[in-house]
Short mmCIF file of C-alpha atoms and ligand atoms in Angstrom, two decimals:
data_model
loop_
_atom_site.label_atom_id
_atom_site.label_comp_id
_atom_site.label_asym_id
_atom_site.label_seq_id
_atom_site.Cartn_x
_atom_site.Cartn_y
_atom_site.Cartn_z
CA UNK Q 1 0.00 0.00 0.00
CA UNK Q 2 1.13 3.56 -0.58
CA UNK Q 3 -0.30 6.48 1.28
CA UNK Q 4 -1.16 9.52 -0.80
CA UNK Q 5 -2.72 12.55 0.89
CA UNK Q 6 -4.60 10.33 3.35
CA UNK Q 7 -5.63 7.66 0.86
CA UNK Q 8 -4.31 4.08 0.99
CA UNK Q 9 -3.71 2.81 -2.48
CA UNK Q 10 -3.02 -0.86 -3.13
CA UNK Q 11 -0.03 -1.67 -5.36
CA UNK Q 12 1.00 -4.76 -7.26
CA UNK Q 13 2.62 -6.02 -4.06
CA UNK Q 14 -0.85 -6.21 -2.49
CA UNK Q 15 -2.65 -7.60 -5.53
CA UNK Q 16 0.18 -9.93 -6.74
CA UNK Q 17 -1.68 -11.36 -9.76
CA UNK Q 18 -0.14 -14.46 -11.24
CA UNK Q 19 -1.38 -16.73 -14.00
CA UNK Q 20 -4.38 -14.51 -14.38
CA UNK Q 21 -5.97 -12.23 -16.95
CA UNK Q 22 -5.22 -8.57 -16.16
CA UNK Q 23 -6.70 -5.44 -17.61
CA UNK Q 24 -4.03 -2.76 -17.62
CA UNK Q 25 -5.03 0.88 -18.11
CA UNK Q 26 -2.01 2.70 -19.57
CA UNK Q 27 -1.65 6.25 -20.84
CA UNK Q 28 0.30 6.03 -24.08
CA UNK Q 29 -1.26 9.26 -25.39
CA UNK Q 30 1.74 10.67 -27.23
CA UNK Q 31 2.56 13.80 -29.27
CA UNK Q 32 2.04 13.13 -32.99
CA UNK Q 33 2.98 15.06 -36.09
CA UNK Q 34 0.58 16.26 -38.81
CA UNK Q 35 0.60 12.81 -40.45
CA UNK Q 36 -0.25 11.13 -37.14
CA UNK Q 37 3.27 9.71 -36.60
CA UNK Q 38 4.34 9.48 -32.93
CA UNK Q 39 7.05 12.03 -32.20
CA UNK Q 40 8.08 10.72 -28.80
CA UNK Q 41 7.63 7.39 -27.06
CA UNK Q 42 8.48 8.46 -23.51
CA UNK Q 43 5.03 7.61 -22.17
CA UNK Q 44 5.10 4.20 -23.86
CA UNK Q 45 8.50 3.37 -22.38
CA UNK Q 46 7.38 4.49 -18.93
CA UNK Q 47 4.91 1.52 -18.70
CA UNK Q 48 7.37 -1.17 -19.76
CA UNK Q 49 8.28 -2.12 -16.15
CA UNK Q 50 4.71 -2.77 -15.16
CA UNK Q 51 3.96 -4.73 -18.36
CA UNK Q 52 7.13 -6.85 -17.96
CA UNK Q 53 6.35 -7.60 -14.29
CA UNK Q 54 2.81 -8.72 -15.06
CA UNK Q 55 3.93 -10.94 -17.98
CA UNK Q 56 6.77 -12.45 -15.97
CA UNK Q 57 4.27 -13.60 -13.34
CA UNK Q 58 2.49 -15.65 -16.03
CA UNK Q 59 -0.41 -13.23 -16.52
CA UNK Q 60 -1.99 -12.32 -19.85
CA UNK Q 61 -2.40 -8.58 -20.19
CA UNK Q 62 -5.08 -6.61 -22.02
CA UNK Q 63 -3.97 -2.98 -22.34
CA UNK Q 64 -6.50 -0.14 -22.63
CA UNK Q 65 -5.52 3.46 -23.53
CA UNK Q 66 -6.66 6.57 -25.27
CA UNK Q 67 -4.86 8.80 -27.75
CA UNK Q 68 -6.08 12.40 -28.18
CA UNK Q 69 -9.70 13.38 -28.10
CA UNK Q 70 -12.33 13.00 -30.86
CA UNK Q 71 -12.20 15.94 -33.17
CA UNK Q 72 -8.53 16.71 -32.46
CA UNK Q 73 -5.70 16.01 -34.90
CA UNK Q 74 -3.99 13.67 -32.47
CA UNK Q 75 -7.07 11.45 -32.13
CA UNK Q 76 -5.57 8.42 -33.85
CA UNK Q 77 -5.58 4.63 -33.83
CA UNK Q 78 -3.27 2.81 -31.40
CA UNK Q 79 -1.84 0.56 -34.08
CA UNK Q 80 1.56 2.22 -34.18
CA UNK Q 81 1.67 2.31 -30.37
CA UNK Q 82 1.41 -1.47 -30.40
CA UNK Q 83 4.34 -1.66 -32.75
CA UNK Q 84 6.41 0.61 -30.55
CA UNK Q 85 5.57 -1.41 -27.39
CA UNK Q 86 6.52 -4.58 -29.22
CA UNK Q 87 9.85 -3.14 -30.31
CA UNK Q 88 10.71 -1.74 -26.86
CA UNK Q 89 9.67 -4.80 -24.96
CA UNK Q 90 10.84 -7.53 -27.37
CA UNK Q 91 7.54 -9.33 -26.86
CA UNK Q 92 4.77 -9.74 -29.48
CA UNK Q 93 1.87 -7.32 -29.02
CA UNK Q 94 -1.46 -8.19 -30.60
CA UNK Q 95 -3.24 -5.08 -31.73
CA UNK Q 96 -7.03 -5.44 -31.79
CA UNK Q 97 -8.86 -2.79 -33.79
CA UNK Q 98 -11.93 -3.07 -31.59
CA UNK Q 99 -12.77 -2.13 -28.01
CA UNK Q 100 -15.79 -4.12 -26.79
CA UNK Q 101 -17.11 -5.76 -29.94
CA UNK Q 102 -17.20 -9.53 -30.62
CA UNK Q 103 -13.66 -9.52 -32.07
CA UNK Q 104 -12.14 -7.90 -28.93
CA UNK Q 105 -14.12 -10.22 -26.67
CA UNK Q 106 -13.03 -13.36 -28.56
CA UNK Q 107 -9.39 -12.31 -28.47
CA UNK Q 108 -9.54 -11.62 -24.72
CA UNK Q 109 -11.27 -14.95 -24.03
CA UNK Q 110 -8.61 -16.87 -25.93
CA UNK Q 111 -5.60 -15.25 -24.26
CA UNK Q 112 -3.03 -17.44 -22.52
CA UNK Q 113 -0.36 -16.61 -19.91
CA UNK Q 114 2.30 -14.32 -21.44
CA UNK Q 115 -0.04 -12.95 -24.13
CA UNK Q 116 -0.11 -9.15 -24.53
CA UNK Q 117 -2.95 -7.36 -26.31
CA UNK Q 118 -3.60 -3.68 -27.00
CA UNK Q 119 -7.21 -2.70 -27.67
CA UNK Q 120 -8.10 0.19 -30.02
CA UNK Q 121 -8.39 3.79 -28.74
CA UNK Q 122 -10.91 3.60 -25.89
CA UNK Q 123 -12.16 7.13 -26.71
CA UNK Q 124 -13.84 5.69 -29.79
CA UNK Q 125 -16.52 4.85 -27.27
CA UNK Q 126 -18.48 8.02 -26.59
CA UNK Q 127 -19.24 6.99 -22.99
CA UNK Q 128 -15.49 7.14 -22.27
CA UNK Q 129 -15.66 10.93 -22.68
CA UNK Q 130 -18.22 11.40 -19.97
CA UNK Q 131 -16.96 11.98 -16.44
CA UNK Q 132 -19.10 10.58 -13.58
CA UNK Q 133 -18.63 8.90 -10.22
CA UNK Q 134 -17.13 5.38 -10.15
CA UNK Q 135 -20.42 3.55 -9.31
CA UNK Q 136 -22.04 5.13 -12.40
CA UNK Q 137 -19.06 4.34 -14.62
CA UNK Q 138 -19.17 0.71 -13.44
CA UNK Q 139 -22.51 0.49 -15.27
CA UNK Q 140 -21.14 1.56 -18.67
CA UNK Q 141 -21.01 -0.81 -21.61
CA UNK Q 142 -17.23 -0.71 -21.46
CA UNK Q 143 -16.98 -1.92 -17.89
CA UNK Q 144 -19.94 -4.31 -18.01
CA UNK Q 145 -18.60 -5.93 -21.18
CA UNK Q 146 -14.89 -6.19 -20.39
CA UNK Q 147 -14.79 -6.72 -16.58
CA UNK Q 148 -16.28 -10.25 -16.69
CA UNK Q 149 -13.52 -11.29 -19.12
CA UNK Q 150 -10.59 -10.52 -16.81
CA UNK Q 151 -9.64 -11.28 -13.19
CA UNK Q 152 -7.87 -8.08 -12.14
CA UNK Q 153 -7.59 -4.40 -13.02
CA UNK Q 154 -4.32 -2.51 -12.77
CA UNK Q 155 -4.21 1.24 -13.35
CA UNK Q 156 -0.84 2.57 -14.46
CA UNK Q 157 -2.22 5.65 -16.26
CA UNK Q 158 -1.16 8.38 -13.83
CA UNK Q 159 -1.34 10.93 -16.61
CA UNK Q 160 -5.09 10.40 -16.91
CA UNK Q 161 -5.74 10.07 -13.15
CA UNK Q 162 -7.60 13.40 -13.13
CA UNK Q 163 -10.33 12.05 -15.43
CA UNK Q 164 -13.26 10.23 -13.81
CA UNK Q 165 -13.89 8.22 -17.00
CA UNK Q 166 -15.13 4.61 -17.18
CA UNK Q 167 -11.75 3.04 -18.01
CA UNK Q 168 -10.18 4.97 -15.14
CA UNK Q 169 -12.68 4.67 -12.30
CA UNK Q 170 -15.35 2.06 -13.27
CA UNK Q 171 -13.28 -1.15 -13.07
CA UNK Q 172 -12.11 -0.84 -9.42
CA UNK Q 173 -15.82 -0.95 -8.37
CA UNK Q 174 -16.18 -4.46 -9.76
CA UNK Q 175 -12.71 -6.01 -9.90
CA UNK Q 176 -9.82 -6.52 -7.49
CA UNK Q 177 -7.59 -3.60 -8.41
CA UNK Q 178 -4.26 -1.94 -7.79
CA UNK Q 179 -1.89 0.76 -8.99
CA UNK Q 180 0.77 -0.27 -11.46
CA UNK Q 181 4.48 0.49 -10.93
CA UNK Q 182 4.44 3.75 -12.88
CA UNK Q 183 1.38 5.05 -11.00
CA UNK Q 184 3.09 4.05 -7.74
CA UNK Q 185 6.34 5.82 -8.65
CA UNK Q 186 4.54 9.00 -9.66
CA UNK Q 187 2.41 9.13 -6.53
CA UNK Q 188 5.38 8.55 -4.27
CA UNK Q 189 7.35 11.39 -5.99
CA UNK Q 190 4.43 13.79 -5.78
CA UNK Q 191 3.67 13.22 -2.15
CA UNK Q 192 7.37 13.81 -1.45
CA UNK Q 193 7.24 17.06 -3.35
CA UNK Q 194 4.13 18.31 -1.52
CA UNK Q 195 5.60 17.56 1.85
CA UNK Q 196 8.92 19.20 0.99
CA UNK Q 197 7.50 22.20 -0.74
CA UNK Q 198 9.10 25.56 0.09
CA UNK Q 199 8.85 29.03 -1.27
CA UNK Q 200 9.19 30.45 -3.89
CA UNK Q 201 7.00 28.11 -5.84
CA UNK Q 202 6.91 28.73 -9.55
CA UNK Q 203 4.50 27.22 -12.07
CA UNK Q 204 5.39 27.34 -15.76
CA UNK Q 205 2.21 26.61 -17.67
CA UNK Q 206 2.02 26.38 -21.41
CA UNK Q 207 0.47 24.17 -24.08
CA UNK Q 208 -2.90 24.22 -25.72
CA UNK Q 209 -5.17 22.65 -23.10
CA UNK Q 210 -6.33 26.13 -22.05
CA UNK Q 211 -9.65 25.02 -20.52
CA UNK Q 212 -7.86 22.71 -18.09
CA UNK Q 213 -5.08 25.19 -17.37
CA UNK Q 214 -7.29 28.10 -16.47
CA UNK Q 215 -9.04 25.85 -13.95
CA UNK Q 216 -5.69 24.95 -12.49
CA UNK Q 217 -4.65 28.63 -12.31
CA UNK Q 218 -7.94 29.42 -10.54
CA UNK Q 219 -7.17 26.68 -7.99
CA UNK Q 220 -3.60 27.83 -7.52
CA UNK Q 221 -4.78 31.38 -7.02
CA UNK Q 222 -7.58 30.47 -4.61
CA UNK Q 223 -5.24 28.38 -2.45
CA UNK Q 224 -2.40 30.89 -2.80
CA UNK Q 225 -0.07 28.08 -3.84
CA UNK Q 226 1.96 29.88 -6.47
CA UNK Q 227 4.42 32.73 -5.98
CA UNK Q 228 4.61 33.15 -9.69
CA UNK Q 229 2.80 31.63 -12.74
CA UNK Q 230 4.80 31.99 -15.99
CA UNK Q 231 2.73 31.34 -19.05
CA UNK Q 232 3.51 30.13 -22.55
CA UNK Q 233 1.69 28.59 -25.52
CA UNK Q 234 -2.00 29.34 -25.93
CA UNK Q 235 -2.32 29.87 -22.19
CA UNK Q 236 -0.06 32.91 -22.56
CA UNK Q 237 -2.11 34.23 -25.46
CA UNK Q 238 -5.32 33.97 -23.41
CA UNK Q 239 -3.79 35.95 -20.52
CA UNK Q 240 -2.19 38.45 -22.93
CA UNK Q 241 -5.63 39.25 -24.32
CA UNK Q 242 -7.06 39.34 -20.82
CA UNK Q 243 -4.41 41.92 -19.89
CA UNK Q 244 -5.58 44.07 -22.79
CA UNK Q 245 -2.92 43.28 -25.45
CA UNK Q 246 -3.89 43.11 -29.08
CA UNK Q 247 -2.24 40.07 -30.55
CA UNK Q 248 -3.12 40.90 -34.13
CA UNK Q 249 -5.86 39.61 -36.37
CA UNK Q 250 -4.39 36.19 -37.13
CA UNK Q 251 -3.76 35.18 -33.54
CA UNK Q 252 -7.15 36.47 -32.41
CA UNK Q 253 -8.71 34.40 -35.20
CA UNK Q 254 -6.86 31.26 -33.93
CA UNK Q 255 -8.07 31.96 -30.40
CA UNK Q 256 -11.59 32.48 -31.58
CA UNK Q 257 -11.60 29.27 -33.70
CA UNK Q 258 -10.38 27.32 -30.72
CA UNK Q 259 -13.08 28.76 -28.43
CA UNK Q 260 -10.41 30.40 -26.23
CA UNK Q 261 -11.74 33.98 -26.49
CA UNK Q 262 -14.74 32.84 -24.47
CA UNK Q 263 -12.37 32.29 -21.53
CA UNK Q 264 -11.14 35.87 -21.46
CA UNK Q 265 -13.63 37.04 -18.81
CA UNK Q 266 -12.52 34.17 -16.53
CA UNK Q 267 -8.88 35.02 -17.12
CA UNK Q 268 -9.59 38.69 -16.28
CA UNK Q 269 -11.25 37.63 -13.03
CA UNK Q 270 -8.21 35.50 -12.17
CA UNK Q 271 -5.96 38.53 -12.79
CA UNK Q 272 -8.18 40.85 -10.76
CA UNK Q 273 -8.06 38.38 -7.84
CA UNK Q 274 -4.34 39.06 -7.67
CA UNK Q 275 -3.07 35.86 -9.23
CA UNK Q 276 0.64 36.30 -9.99
CA UNK Q 277 0.25 35.44 -13.72
CA UNK Q 278 3.09 36.61 -15.99
CA UNK Q 279 2.89 36.74 -19.74
CA UNK Q 280 5.77 36.72 -22.26
CA UNK Q 281 7.49 40.02 -23.08
CA UNK Q 282 8.17 38.89 -26.66
CA UNK Q 283 7.19 36.17 -29.11
CA UNK Q 284 8.71 34.35 -32.05
CA UNK Q 285 6.25 34.76 -34.88
CA UNK Q 286 5.91 33.58 -38.45
CA UNK Q 287 4.23 35.56 -41.28
CA UNK Q 288 2.21 34.06 -44.07
CA UNK Q 289 5.22 34.18 -46.39
CA UNK Q 290 7.28 32.21 -43.91
CA UNK Q 291 9.30 35.04 -42.37
CA UNK Q 292 10.26 34.29 -38.76
CA UNK Q 293 10.79 37.27 -36.39
CA UNK Q 294 11.01 38.23 -32.77
CA UNK Q 295 8.18 40.66 -31.93
CA UNK Q 296 7.37 42.48 -28.67
CA UNK Q 297 4.17 41.26 -27.03
CA UNK Q 298 2.44 44.65 -27.47
CA UNK Q 299 3.14 44.72 -31.25
CA UNK Q 300 2.58 41.32 -32.78
CA UNK Q 301 1.94 40.96 -36.50
CA UNK Q 302 2.81 37.36 -37.39
CA UNK Q 303 1.38 34.12 -35.97
CA UNK Q 304 2.75 33.34 -32.50
CA UNK Q 305 4.93 30.26 -32.51
CA UNK Q 306 7.16 30.45 -29.42
CA UNK Q 307 8.31 32.74 -26.61
CA UNK Q 308 11.07 35.19 -27.53
CA UNK Q 309 14.66 35.58 -26.18
CA UNK Q 310 13.89 38.22 -23.53
CA UNK Q 311 11.14 36.07 -22.16
CA UNK Q 312 13.42 33.02 -22.19
CA UNK Q 313 15.99 34.83 -20.19
CA UNK Q 314 13.53 36.21 -17.58
CA UNK Q 315 11.64 32.91 -17.23
CA UNK Q 316 14.91 30.96 -16.92
CA UNK Q 317 16.16 33.10 -14.07
CA UNK Q 318 12.87 32.74 -12.19
CA UNK Q 319 13.01 28.97 -12.61
CA UNK Q 320 16.61 28.75 -11.44
CA UNK Q 321 15.81 30.73 -8.31
CA UNK Q 322 12.69 28.73 -7.39
CA UNK Q 323 12.64 26.27 -4.52
CA UNK Q 324 10.01 24.31 -6.26
CA UNK Q 325 9.19 24.64 -9.98
CA UNK Q 326 6.45 22.82 -11.78
CA UNK Q 327 6.60 22.82 -15.58
CA UNK Q 328 3.62 21.75 -17.63
CA UNK Q 329 2.93 22.24 -21.35
CA UNK Q 330 5.28 23.60 -24.04
CA UNK Q 331 6.05 27.30 -24.57
CA UNK Q 332 5.63 27.05 -28.35
CA UNK Q 333 4.61 24.92 -31.25
CA UNK Q 334 7.15 22.17 -30.59
CA UNK Q 335 5.68 19.87 -33.26
CA UNK Q 336 7.75 22.12 -35.56
CA UNK Q 337 11.43 21.90 -34.65
CA UNK Q 338 12.00 25.58 -35.51
CA UNK Q 339 9.88 26.56 -32.51
CA UNK Q 340 11.34 24.47 -29.72
CA UNK Q 341 13.89 26.92 -28.28
CA UNK Q 342 11.60 28.41 -25.59
CA UNK Q 343 10.53 25.01 -24.30
CA UNK Q 344 14.07 23.58 -24.33
CA UNK Q 345 15.32 26.65 -22.44
CA UNK Q 346 12.84 26.40 -19.59
CA UNK Q 347 13.63 22.68 -19.22
CA UNK Q 348 17.36 23.47 -19.22
CA UNK Q 349 16.82 26.12 -16.50
CA UNK Q 350 15.12 23.49 -14.35
CA UNK Q 351 18.19 21.22 -14.57
CA UNK Q 352 20.53 24.12 -13.85
CA UNK Q 353 18.60 25.45 -10.82
CA UNK Q 354 19.06 24.44 -7.23
CA UNK Q 355 15.38 23.74 -6.43
CA UNK Q 356 13.17 20.75 -6.90
CA UNK Q 357 11.42 20.56 -10.26
CA UNK Q 358 8.64 18.44 -11.65
CA UNK Q 359 8.39 18.36 -15.41
CA UNK Q 360 5.12 16.96 -16.66
CA UNK Q 361 2.93 16.29 -19.66
CA UNK Q 362 3.46 14.23 -22.81
CA UNK Q 363 4.57 17.12 -25.00
CA UNK Q 364 6.98 18.67 -22.54
CA UNK Q 365 8.71 15.47 -21.47
CA UNK Q 366 9.32 14.68 -25.14
CA UNK Q 367 11.90 17.53 -25.10
CA UNK Q 368 13.80 16.38 -22.00
CA UNK Q 369 17.15 15.44 -23.49
CA UNK Q 370 17.98 11.79 -23.30
CA UNK Q 371 20.48 11.14 -20.51
CA UNK Q 372 19.47 14.28 -18.49
CA UNK Q 373 19.55 13.06 -14.90
CA UNK Q 374 19.15 14.86 -11.60
CA UNK Q 375 17.88 13.88 -8.19
CA UNK Q 376 16.17 17.24 -8.07
CA UNK Q 377 14.14 16.77 -11.25
CA UNK Q 378 11.20 14.42 -11.45
CA UNK Q 379 10.10 13.83 -15.03
CA UNK Q 380 6.43 12.95 -14.67
CA UNK Q 381 4.29 11.37 -17.35
CA UNK Q 382 1.42 13.48 -16.07
CA UNK Q 383 0.61 17.05 -17.06
CA UNK Q 384 -2.94 17.85 -16.03
CA UNK Q 385 -2.99 15.09 -13.39
CA UNK Q 386 0.07 16.39 -11.66
CA UNK Q 387 -1.22 19.97 -11.54
CA UNK Q 388 -4.59 18.88 -10.19
CA UNK Q 389 -2.72 16.96 -7.52
CA UNK Q 390 -0.46 19.87 -6.69
CA UNK Q 391 -3.34 22.31 -6.53
CA UNK Q 392 -4.78 20.18 -3.77
CA UNK Q 393 -7.68 18.50 -5.61
CA UNK Q 394 -8.11 14.73 -5.47
CA UNK Q 395 -7.42 12.51 -8.43
CA UNK Q 396 -10.57 10.42 -9.17
CA UNK Q 397 -8.61 7.41 -10.40
CA UNK Q 398 -6.50 7.29 -7.28
CA UNK Q 399 -9.56 7.66 -5.08
CA UNK Q 400 -11.29 4.84 -7.01
CA UNK Q 401 -8.28 2.56 -6.40
CA UNK Q 402 -8.26 3.39 -2.73
CA UNK Q 403 -12.02 2.67 -2.43
CA UNK Q 404 -12.06 -0.52 -4.44
CA UNK Q 405 -8.58 -1.85 -4.08
CA UNK Q 406 -8.07 -5.54 -3.37
CA UNK Q 407 -10.99 -6.01 -1.04
CA UNK Q 408 -13.34 -7.26 -3.74
CA UNK Q 409 -10.95 -10.09 -4.50
C1 3PG R 501 -2.81 14.00 -20.94
O1 3PG R 501 -2.06 14.04 -21.90
O2 3PG R 501 -2.97 14.99 -20.15
C2 3PG R 501 -3.56 12.74 -20.65
O3 3PG R 501 -3.31 11.78 -21.59
C3 3PG R 501 -5.02 13.00 -20.53
O4 3PG R 501 -5.52 13.47 -21.76
P1 3PG R 501 -6.80 14.38 -21.86
O5 3PG R 501 -6.38 15.74 -21.30
O6 3PG R 501 -7.17 14.41 -23.26
O7 3PG R 501 -7.86 13.75 -20.97
#
C-alpha cells in the first residue's frame, strides 16, 4: 500500500496477480506530427516495467488506452503504439482494432499466460468521454462488457488520473484492483514534493489545453499556492488578451476558432483576484510568407509560434531561483522543430537550478534530453494530473483505487 494525501492505494505487491488475466489501463497518449506519426515514445517506455512484471508472473495482459480526443488532430488509432511497445519490450503485441465488440471479446477470451494485447483507442466509445462517479461508470457498456472477461484491473495511467472516466474509475468498483508500478512511482514522488514544498513556488504553464489550465490557475490562485505563474503557448495568449494586449488579427482568429476567447472574462477575473500570472514580453512569430521574427508582445503581427529571447532569459532566471518549480505544457509549437527553443530553455533552466522541479505532460517530457539526470528533477508522465494533484484536488482514479482496491478479490 502507498499512502497519498490520506488515501491508502494498493499496489502490485498487495494484488500480486499471477497466472491471471489482467486489464491494464495505460496512458500512451503521445505527441504526434501532422501525419499522425508518434514524435516521442516516453510515455510508452514508462509503462514497460509494469507490463514486464505482469507478464513475468504468467499473466496475460489486455492494455487499454486513449490517444487524443475525438475531433482533435492527435485522435488516432493505437496501431503504431502497439508496434512501438513490441519493439521496446521484445515481446509480441497483438493489436485489436476493436474495443468491446465480438472480435475484442473473442481475443480476450482466448488469451493465454504471457499474451499481450492492446485494444483500439478507448475514446472511440463516446461513454469514455463522460466524467461521472465510479459507481455510475461501473454500469457503462465498457466496464460491463470487459470486466467479466478478466480477473484483475491494474491502473498505471497516472497521466489520466484526473479524469473520472469509465476506463479509469469504473473497473475498481467491480474488480480486485491496484496501482501499477508507474502510477506508484509518480504518486510517491508527488507526495514527497508536496511535503517538501518551500517558497518560492513557480509554475510554468503552457500548451494548448487552455480550458484545463485556467481551472488549475484558478485553483492555485484560490489556495495561494503559487508565488509566480509563468505562461507560454496558448495559455499565454489568453492571458495576454485578458491583460488588454492586441495580438493581431491572425492570432485572435486562432483563439476564436479554438473557443479560447470565451475564456477571457474568466482570465480577467483571475488577474483581478491578484493571481501572479506573468505573460511573455516577446514572441517568435511567423508571417504568411514564412518570415520568422521576434516581436514584442504589445506589437505582434505574425502568428505566434514560441516565446522570444527576452522572455526566455527572464523565465529561466525565475526557474533557477525557485525552490519548487512545476513545468507543464510547451512554450511554443514544438511539433515544428524551429519553434522548440523556448521550451528547451525552460527545461534546461530546471536542470541548472538548485530547487526541486517536476516536469510533466506528454509534450513537454518529449523535449527532455535523453541522458538528463538529476535527483532534483522528477520527469512525470502526467501534465494535467500532476497539476490537479499539486493544486490540492483529489485524483478520481487514485480515489477509485483506494475505495475499491483488493478488497473485492
Ligand atoms: C494528458 O495528456 O494529459 C492525458 O493523456 C489526458 O488526456 P486528456 O487531457 O485528453 O484527458
